[in-house]
mmCIF file with all atom_site columns, C-alpha atoms in Angstrom:
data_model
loop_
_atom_site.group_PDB
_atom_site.id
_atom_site.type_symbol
_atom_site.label_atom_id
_atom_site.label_alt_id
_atom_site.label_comp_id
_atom_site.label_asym_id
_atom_site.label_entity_id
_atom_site.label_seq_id
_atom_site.pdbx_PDB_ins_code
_atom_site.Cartn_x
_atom_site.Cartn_y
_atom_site.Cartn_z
_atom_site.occupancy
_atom_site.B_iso_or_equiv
_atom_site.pdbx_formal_charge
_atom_site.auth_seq_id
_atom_site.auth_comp_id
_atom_site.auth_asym_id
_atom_site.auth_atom_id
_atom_site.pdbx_PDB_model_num
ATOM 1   C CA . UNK Y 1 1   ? -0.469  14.315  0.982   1.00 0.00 ? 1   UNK Y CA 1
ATOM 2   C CA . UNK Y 1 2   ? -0.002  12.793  -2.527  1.00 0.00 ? 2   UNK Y CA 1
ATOM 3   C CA . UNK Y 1 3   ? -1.399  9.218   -2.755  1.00 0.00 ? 3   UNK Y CA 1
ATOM 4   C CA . UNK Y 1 4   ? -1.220  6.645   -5.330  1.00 0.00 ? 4   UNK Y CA 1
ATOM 5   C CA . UNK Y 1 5   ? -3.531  3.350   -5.249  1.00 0.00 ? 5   UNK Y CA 1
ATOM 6   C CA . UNK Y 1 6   ? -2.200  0.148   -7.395  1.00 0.00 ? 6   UNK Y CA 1
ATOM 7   C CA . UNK Y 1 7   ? -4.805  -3.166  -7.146  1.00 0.00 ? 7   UNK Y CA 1
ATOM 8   C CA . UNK Y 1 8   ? -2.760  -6.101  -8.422  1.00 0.00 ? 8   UNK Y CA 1
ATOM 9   C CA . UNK Y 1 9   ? -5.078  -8.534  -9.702  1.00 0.00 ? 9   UNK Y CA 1
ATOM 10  C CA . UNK Y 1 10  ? -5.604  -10.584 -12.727 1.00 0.00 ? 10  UNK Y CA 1
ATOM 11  C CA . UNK Y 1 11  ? -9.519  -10.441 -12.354 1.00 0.00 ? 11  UNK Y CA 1
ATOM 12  C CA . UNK Y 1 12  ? -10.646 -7.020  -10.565 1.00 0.00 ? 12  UNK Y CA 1
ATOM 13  C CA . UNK Y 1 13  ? -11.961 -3.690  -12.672 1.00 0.00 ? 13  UNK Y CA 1
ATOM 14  C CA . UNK Y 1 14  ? -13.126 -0.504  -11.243 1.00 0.00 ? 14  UNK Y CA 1
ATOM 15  C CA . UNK Y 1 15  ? -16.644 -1.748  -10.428 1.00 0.00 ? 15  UNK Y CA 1
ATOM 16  C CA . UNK Y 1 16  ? -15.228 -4.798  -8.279  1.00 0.00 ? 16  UNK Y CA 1
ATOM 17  C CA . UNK Y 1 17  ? -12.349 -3.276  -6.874  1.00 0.00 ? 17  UNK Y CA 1
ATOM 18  C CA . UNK Y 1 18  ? -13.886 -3.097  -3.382  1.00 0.00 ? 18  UNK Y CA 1
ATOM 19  C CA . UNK Y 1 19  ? -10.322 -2.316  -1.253  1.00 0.00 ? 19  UNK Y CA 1
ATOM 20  C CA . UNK Y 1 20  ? -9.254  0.405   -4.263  1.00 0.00 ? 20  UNK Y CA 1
ATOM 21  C CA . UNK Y 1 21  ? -12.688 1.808   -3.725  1.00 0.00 ? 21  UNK Y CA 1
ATOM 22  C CA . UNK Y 1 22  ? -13.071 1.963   -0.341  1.00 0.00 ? 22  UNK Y CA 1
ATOM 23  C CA . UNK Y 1 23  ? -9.361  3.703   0.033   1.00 0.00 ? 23  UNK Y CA 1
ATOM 24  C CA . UNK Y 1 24  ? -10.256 6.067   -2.247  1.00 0.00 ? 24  UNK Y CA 1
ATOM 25  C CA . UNK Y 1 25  ? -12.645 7.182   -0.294  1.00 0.00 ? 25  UNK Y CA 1
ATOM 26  C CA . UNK Y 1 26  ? -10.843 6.829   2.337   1.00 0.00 ? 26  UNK Y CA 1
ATOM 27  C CA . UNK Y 1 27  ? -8.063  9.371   1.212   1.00 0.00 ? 27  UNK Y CA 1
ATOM 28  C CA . UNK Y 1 28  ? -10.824 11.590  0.510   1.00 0.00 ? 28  UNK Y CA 1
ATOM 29  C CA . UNK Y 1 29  ? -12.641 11.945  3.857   1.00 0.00 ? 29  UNK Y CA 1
ATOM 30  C CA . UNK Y 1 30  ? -8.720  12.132  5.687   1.00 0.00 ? 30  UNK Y CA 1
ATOM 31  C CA . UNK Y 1 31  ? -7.516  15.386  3.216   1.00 0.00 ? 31  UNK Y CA 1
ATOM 32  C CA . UNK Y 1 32  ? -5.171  13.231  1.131   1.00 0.00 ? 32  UNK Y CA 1
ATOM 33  C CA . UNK Y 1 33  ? -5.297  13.466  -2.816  1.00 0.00 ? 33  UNK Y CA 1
ATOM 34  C CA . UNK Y 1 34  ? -5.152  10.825  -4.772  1.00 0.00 ? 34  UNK Y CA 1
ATOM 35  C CA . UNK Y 1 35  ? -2.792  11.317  -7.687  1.00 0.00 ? 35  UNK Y CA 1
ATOM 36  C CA . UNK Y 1 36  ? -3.118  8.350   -9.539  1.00 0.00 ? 36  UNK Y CA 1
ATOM 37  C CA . UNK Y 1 37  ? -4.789  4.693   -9.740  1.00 0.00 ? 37  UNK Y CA 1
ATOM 38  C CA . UNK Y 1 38  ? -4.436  1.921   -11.690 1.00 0.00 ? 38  UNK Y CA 1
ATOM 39  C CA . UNK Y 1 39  ? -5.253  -1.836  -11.724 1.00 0.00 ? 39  UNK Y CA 1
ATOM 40  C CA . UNK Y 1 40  ? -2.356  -4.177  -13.141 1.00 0.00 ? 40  UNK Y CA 1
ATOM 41  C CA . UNK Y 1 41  ? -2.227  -8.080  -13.715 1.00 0.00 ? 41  UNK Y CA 1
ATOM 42  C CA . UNK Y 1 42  ? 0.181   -10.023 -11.100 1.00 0.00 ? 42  UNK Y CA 1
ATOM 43  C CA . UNK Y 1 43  ? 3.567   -9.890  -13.372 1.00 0.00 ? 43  UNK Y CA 1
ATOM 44  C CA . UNK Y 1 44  ? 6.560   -8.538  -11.835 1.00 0.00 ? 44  UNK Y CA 1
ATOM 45  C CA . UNK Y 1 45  ? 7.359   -6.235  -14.845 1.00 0.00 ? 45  UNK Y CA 1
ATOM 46  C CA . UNK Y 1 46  ? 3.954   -4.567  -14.769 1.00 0.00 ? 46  UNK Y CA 1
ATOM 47  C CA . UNK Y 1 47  ? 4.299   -4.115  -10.816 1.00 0.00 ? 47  UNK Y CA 1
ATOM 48  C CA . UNK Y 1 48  ? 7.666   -2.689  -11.054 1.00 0.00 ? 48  UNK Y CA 1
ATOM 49  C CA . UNK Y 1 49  ? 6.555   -0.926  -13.930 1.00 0.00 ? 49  UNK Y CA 1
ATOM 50  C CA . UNK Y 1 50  ? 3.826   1.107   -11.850 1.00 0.00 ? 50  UNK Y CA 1
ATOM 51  C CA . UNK Y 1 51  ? 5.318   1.475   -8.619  1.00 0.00 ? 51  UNK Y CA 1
ATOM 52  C CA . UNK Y 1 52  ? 8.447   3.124   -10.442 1.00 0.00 ? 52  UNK Y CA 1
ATOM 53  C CA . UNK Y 1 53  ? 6.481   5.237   -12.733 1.00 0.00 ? 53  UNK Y CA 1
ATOM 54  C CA . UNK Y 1 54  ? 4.349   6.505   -9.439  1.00 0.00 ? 54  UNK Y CA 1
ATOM 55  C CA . UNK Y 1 55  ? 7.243   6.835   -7.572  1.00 0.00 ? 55  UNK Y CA 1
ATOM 56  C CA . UNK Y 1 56  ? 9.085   9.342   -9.894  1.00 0.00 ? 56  UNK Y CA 1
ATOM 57  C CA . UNK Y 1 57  ? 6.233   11.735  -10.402 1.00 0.00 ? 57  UNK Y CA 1
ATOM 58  C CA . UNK Y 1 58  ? 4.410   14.130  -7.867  1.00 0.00 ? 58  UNK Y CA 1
ATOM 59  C CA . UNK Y 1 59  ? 2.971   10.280  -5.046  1.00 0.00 ? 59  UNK Y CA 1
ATOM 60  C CA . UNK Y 1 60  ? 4.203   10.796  -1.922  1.00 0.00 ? 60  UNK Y CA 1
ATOM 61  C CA . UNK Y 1 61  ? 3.350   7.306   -0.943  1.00 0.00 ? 61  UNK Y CA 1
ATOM 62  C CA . UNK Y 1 62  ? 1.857   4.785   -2.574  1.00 0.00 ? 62  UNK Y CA 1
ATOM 63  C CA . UNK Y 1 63  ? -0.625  2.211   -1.274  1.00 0.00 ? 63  UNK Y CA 1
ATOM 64  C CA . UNK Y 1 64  ? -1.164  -1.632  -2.945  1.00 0.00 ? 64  UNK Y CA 1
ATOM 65  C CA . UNK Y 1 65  ? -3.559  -4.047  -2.783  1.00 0.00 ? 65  UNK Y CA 1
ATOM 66  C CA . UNK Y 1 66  ? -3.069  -7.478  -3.711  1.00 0.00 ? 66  UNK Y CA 1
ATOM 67  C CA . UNK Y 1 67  ? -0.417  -10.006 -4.776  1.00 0.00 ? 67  UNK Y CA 1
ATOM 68  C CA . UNK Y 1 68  ? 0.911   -10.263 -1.267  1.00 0.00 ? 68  UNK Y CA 1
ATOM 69  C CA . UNK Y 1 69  ? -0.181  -14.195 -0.758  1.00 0.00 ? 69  UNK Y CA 1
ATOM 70  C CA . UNK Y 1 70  ? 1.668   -17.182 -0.685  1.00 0.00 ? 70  UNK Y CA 1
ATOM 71  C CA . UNK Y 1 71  ? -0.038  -18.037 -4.563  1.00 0.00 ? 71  UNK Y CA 1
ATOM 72  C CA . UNK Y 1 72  ? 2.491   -18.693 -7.361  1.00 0.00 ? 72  UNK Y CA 1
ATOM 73  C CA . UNK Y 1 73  ? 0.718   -15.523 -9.315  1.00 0.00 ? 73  UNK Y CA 1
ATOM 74  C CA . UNK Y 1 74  ? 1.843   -13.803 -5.572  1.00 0.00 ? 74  UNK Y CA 1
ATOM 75  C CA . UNK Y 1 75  ? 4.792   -11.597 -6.547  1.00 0.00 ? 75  UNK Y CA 1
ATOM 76  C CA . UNK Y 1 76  ? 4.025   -7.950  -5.138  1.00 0.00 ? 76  UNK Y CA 1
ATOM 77  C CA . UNK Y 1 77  ? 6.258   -8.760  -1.931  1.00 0.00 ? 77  UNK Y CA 1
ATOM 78  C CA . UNK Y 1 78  ? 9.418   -9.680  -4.543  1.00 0.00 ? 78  UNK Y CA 1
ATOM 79  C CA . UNK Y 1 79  ? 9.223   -6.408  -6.246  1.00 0.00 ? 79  UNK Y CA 1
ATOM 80  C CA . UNK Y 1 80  ? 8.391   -3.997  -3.891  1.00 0.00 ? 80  UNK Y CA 1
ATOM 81  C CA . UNK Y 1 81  ? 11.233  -5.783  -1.129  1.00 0.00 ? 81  UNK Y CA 1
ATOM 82  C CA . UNK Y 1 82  ? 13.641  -5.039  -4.644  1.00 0.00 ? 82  UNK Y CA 1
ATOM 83  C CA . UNK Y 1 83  ? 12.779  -1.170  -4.690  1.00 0.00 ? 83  UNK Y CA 1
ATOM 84  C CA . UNK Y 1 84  ? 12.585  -0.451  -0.604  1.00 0.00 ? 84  UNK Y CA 1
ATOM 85  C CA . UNK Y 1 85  ? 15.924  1.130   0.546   1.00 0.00 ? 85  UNK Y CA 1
ATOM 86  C CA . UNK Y 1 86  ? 14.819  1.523   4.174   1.00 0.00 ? 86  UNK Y CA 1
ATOM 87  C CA . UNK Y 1 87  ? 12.385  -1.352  5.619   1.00 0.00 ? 87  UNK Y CA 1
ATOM 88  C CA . UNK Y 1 88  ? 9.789   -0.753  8.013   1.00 0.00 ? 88  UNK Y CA 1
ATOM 89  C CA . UNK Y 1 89  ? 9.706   -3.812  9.634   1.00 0.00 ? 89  UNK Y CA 1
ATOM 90  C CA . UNK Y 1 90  ? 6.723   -2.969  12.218  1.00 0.00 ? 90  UNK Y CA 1
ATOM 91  C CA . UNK Y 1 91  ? 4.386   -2.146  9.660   1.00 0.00 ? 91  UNK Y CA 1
ATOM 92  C CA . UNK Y 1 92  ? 4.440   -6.040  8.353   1.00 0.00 ? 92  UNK Y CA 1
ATOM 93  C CA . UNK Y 1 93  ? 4.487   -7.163  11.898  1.00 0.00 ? 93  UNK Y CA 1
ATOM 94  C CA . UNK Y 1 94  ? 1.821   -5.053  13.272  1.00 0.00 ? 94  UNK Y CA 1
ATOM 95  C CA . UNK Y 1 95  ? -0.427  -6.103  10.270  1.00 0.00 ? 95  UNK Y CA 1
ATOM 96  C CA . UNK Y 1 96  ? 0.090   -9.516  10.947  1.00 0.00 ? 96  UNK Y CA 1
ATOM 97  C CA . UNK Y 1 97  ? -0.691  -9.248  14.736  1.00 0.00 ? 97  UNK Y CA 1
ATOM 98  C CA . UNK Y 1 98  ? -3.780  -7.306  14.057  1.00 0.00 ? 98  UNK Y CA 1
ATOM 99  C CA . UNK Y 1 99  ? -5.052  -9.288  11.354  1.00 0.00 ? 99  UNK Y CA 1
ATOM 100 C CA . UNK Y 1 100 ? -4.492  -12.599 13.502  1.00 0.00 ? 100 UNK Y CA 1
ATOM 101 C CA . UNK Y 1 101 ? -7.065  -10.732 16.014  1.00 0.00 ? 101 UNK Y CA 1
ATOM 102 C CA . UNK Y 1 102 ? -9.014  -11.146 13.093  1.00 0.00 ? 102 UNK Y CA 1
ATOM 103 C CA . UNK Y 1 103 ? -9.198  -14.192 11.008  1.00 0.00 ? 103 UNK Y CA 1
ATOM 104 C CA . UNK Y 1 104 ? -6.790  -16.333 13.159  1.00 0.00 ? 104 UNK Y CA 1
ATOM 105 C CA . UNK Y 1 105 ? -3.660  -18.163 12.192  1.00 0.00 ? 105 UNK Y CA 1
ATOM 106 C CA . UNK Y 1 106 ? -4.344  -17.517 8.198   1.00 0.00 ? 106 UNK Y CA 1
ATOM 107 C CA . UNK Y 1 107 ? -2.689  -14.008 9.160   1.00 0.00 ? 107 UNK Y CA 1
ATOM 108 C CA . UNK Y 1 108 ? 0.851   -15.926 8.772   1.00 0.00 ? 108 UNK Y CA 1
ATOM 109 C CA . UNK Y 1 109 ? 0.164   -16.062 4.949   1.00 0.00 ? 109 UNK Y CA 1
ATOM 110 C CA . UNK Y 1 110 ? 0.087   -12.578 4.489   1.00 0.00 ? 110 UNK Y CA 1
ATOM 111 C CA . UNK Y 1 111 ? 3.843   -11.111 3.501   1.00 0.00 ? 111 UNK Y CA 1
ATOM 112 C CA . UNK Y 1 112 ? 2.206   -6.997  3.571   1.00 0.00 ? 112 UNK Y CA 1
ATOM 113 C CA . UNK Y 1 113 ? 5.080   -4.881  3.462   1.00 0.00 ? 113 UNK Y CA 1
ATOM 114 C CA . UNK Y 1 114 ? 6.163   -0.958  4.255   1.00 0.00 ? 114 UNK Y CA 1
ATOM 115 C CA . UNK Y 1 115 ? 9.074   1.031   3.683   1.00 0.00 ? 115 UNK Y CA 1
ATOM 116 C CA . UNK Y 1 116 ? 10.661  3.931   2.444   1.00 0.00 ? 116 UNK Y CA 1
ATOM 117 C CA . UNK Y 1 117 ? 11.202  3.530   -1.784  1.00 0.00 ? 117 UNK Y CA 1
ATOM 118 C CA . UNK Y 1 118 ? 14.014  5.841   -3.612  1.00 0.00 ? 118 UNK Y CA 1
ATOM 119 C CA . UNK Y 1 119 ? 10.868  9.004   -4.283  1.00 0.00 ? 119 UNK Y CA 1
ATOM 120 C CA . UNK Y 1 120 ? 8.252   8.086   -1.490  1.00 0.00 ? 120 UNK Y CA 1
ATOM 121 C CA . UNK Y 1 121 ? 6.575   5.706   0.709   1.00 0.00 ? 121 UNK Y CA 1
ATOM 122 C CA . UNK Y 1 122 ? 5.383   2.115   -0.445  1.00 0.00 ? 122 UNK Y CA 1
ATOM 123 C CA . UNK Y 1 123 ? 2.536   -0.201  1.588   1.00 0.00 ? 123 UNK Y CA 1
ATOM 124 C CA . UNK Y 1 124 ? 1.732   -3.539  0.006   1.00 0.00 ? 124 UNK Y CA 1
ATOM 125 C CA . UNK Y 1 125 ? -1.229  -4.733  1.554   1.00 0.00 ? 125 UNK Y CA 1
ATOM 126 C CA . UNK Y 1 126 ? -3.544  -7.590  0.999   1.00 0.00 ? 126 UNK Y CA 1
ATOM 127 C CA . UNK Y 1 127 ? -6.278  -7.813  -1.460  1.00 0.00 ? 127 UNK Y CA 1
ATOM 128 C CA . UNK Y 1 128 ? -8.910  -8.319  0.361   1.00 0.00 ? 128 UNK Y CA 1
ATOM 129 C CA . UNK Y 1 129 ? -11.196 -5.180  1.432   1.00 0.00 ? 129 UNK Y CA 1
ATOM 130 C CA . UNK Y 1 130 ? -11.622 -6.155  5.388   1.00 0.00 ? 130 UNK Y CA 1
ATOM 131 C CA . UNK Y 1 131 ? -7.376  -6.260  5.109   1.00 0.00 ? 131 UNK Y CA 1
ATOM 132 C CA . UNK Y 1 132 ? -7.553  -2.952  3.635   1.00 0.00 ? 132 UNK Y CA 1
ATOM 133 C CA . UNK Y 1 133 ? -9.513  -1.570  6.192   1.00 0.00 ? 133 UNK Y CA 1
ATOM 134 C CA . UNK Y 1 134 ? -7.403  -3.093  8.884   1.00 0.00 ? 134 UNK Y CA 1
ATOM 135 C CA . UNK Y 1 135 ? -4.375  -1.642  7.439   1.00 0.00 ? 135 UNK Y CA 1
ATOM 136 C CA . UNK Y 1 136 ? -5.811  1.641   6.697   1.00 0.00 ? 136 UNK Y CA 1
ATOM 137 C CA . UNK Y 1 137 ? -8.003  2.461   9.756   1.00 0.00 ? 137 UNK Y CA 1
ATOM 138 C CA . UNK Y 1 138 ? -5.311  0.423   11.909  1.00 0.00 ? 138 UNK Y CA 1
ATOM 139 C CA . UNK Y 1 139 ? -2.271  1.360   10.943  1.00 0.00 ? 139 UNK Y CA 1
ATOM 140 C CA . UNK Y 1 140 ? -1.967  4.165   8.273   1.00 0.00 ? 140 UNK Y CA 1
ATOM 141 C CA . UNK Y 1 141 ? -4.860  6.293   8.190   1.00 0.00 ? 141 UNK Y CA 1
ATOM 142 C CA . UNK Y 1 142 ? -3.490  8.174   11.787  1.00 0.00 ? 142 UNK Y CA 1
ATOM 143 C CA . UNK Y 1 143 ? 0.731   7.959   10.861  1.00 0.00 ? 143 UNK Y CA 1
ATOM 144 C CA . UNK Y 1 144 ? 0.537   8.799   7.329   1.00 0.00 ? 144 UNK Y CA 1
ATOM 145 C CA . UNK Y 1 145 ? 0.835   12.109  7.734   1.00 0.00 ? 145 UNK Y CA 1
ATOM 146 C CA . UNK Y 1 146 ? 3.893   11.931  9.995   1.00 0.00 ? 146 UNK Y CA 1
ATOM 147 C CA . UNK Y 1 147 ? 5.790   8.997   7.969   1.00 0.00 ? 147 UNK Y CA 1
ATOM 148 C CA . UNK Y 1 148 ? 5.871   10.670  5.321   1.00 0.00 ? 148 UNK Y CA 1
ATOM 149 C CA . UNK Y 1 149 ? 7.055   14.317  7.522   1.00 0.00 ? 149 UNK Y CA 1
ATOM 150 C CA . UNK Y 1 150 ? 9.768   11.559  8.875   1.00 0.00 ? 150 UNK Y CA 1
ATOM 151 C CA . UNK Y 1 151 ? 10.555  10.206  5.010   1.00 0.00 ? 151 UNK Y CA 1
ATOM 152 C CA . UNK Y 1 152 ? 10.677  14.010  3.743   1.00 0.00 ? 152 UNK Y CA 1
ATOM 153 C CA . UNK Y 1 153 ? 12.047  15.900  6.212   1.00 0.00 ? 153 UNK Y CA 1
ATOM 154 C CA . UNK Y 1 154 ? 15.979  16.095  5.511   1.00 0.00 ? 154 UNK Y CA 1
ATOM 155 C CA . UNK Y 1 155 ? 15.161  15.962  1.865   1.00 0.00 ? 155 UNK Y CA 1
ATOM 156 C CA . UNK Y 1 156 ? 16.420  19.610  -0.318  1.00 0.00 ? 156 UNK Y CA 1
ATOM 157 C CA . UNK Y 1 157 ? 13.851  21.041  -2.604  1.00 0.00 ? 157 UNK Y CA 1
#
């Protein structure tokens, strides 16, 4: 499966990106291959930018952290709602239930997103590493490989 990771953040580099590096690892120990990774500041043109650029290459799905708040800087959730063409609403919902498990009612500020994006797969999760975990070892880590089977499937070469 070909991944690519996007961390949204105005502040975050390699070194601190704990969710970016723990799903790269991640990716790793499941058989996936990471195809490409970048860090971008929260601006809608930079987001768009990046999840269109990974989208129309050789990722199969790509995974985000960050920019999925309530913040004014918070506009992951605009963009990547603009470029999914078929919603998967139980992704967000599940997310949210789990997370409320979790840290409680603050779960209702996170907007984290799935669907199906004109090329591949997009998940917009939180920012925060213990979010990225939950979404990944929750949610993702066992149905990647057949969401992206279901996404591909009717496809021609």
């Amino acid at each position: 499966m070909a991944v690519s990771l996007l961390t949204i953040s105005d502040t975050r580099t390699f070194e601190t990106d704990t969710s970016g590096n723990y799903l790269v690892e991640e990716l790793g120990r499941n058989g996936h291959r990471l195809v490409d990774r970048r860090i971008i500041p929260d601006e809608q043109g930079a987001i768009c930018d990046a999840f269109t650029e990974f989208l129309a290459g050789k990722t199969q799905v790509v995974i985000s952290s960050g920019g999925t708040g309530i913040a004014g800087r918070d506009v992951t959730i605009p963009v990547v709602s603009s470029l999914i063409v078929k919603p998967i609403p139980g992704f967000g919902e599940l997310f949210r239930m789990l997370s409320y498990a979790e840290v409680g009612g603050a779960a209702m500020l996170s907007r984290a997103v799935g669907g199906l994006a004109e090329g591949g797969l997009i998940f917009a999760l939180p920012g925060s590493r213990n979010a990225v975990r939950t979404g990944w070892e929750k949610l993702l880590k066992d149905e990647l490989s057949h969401l992206v089977f279901e996404a591909f499937r009717h496809r021609s070469s």
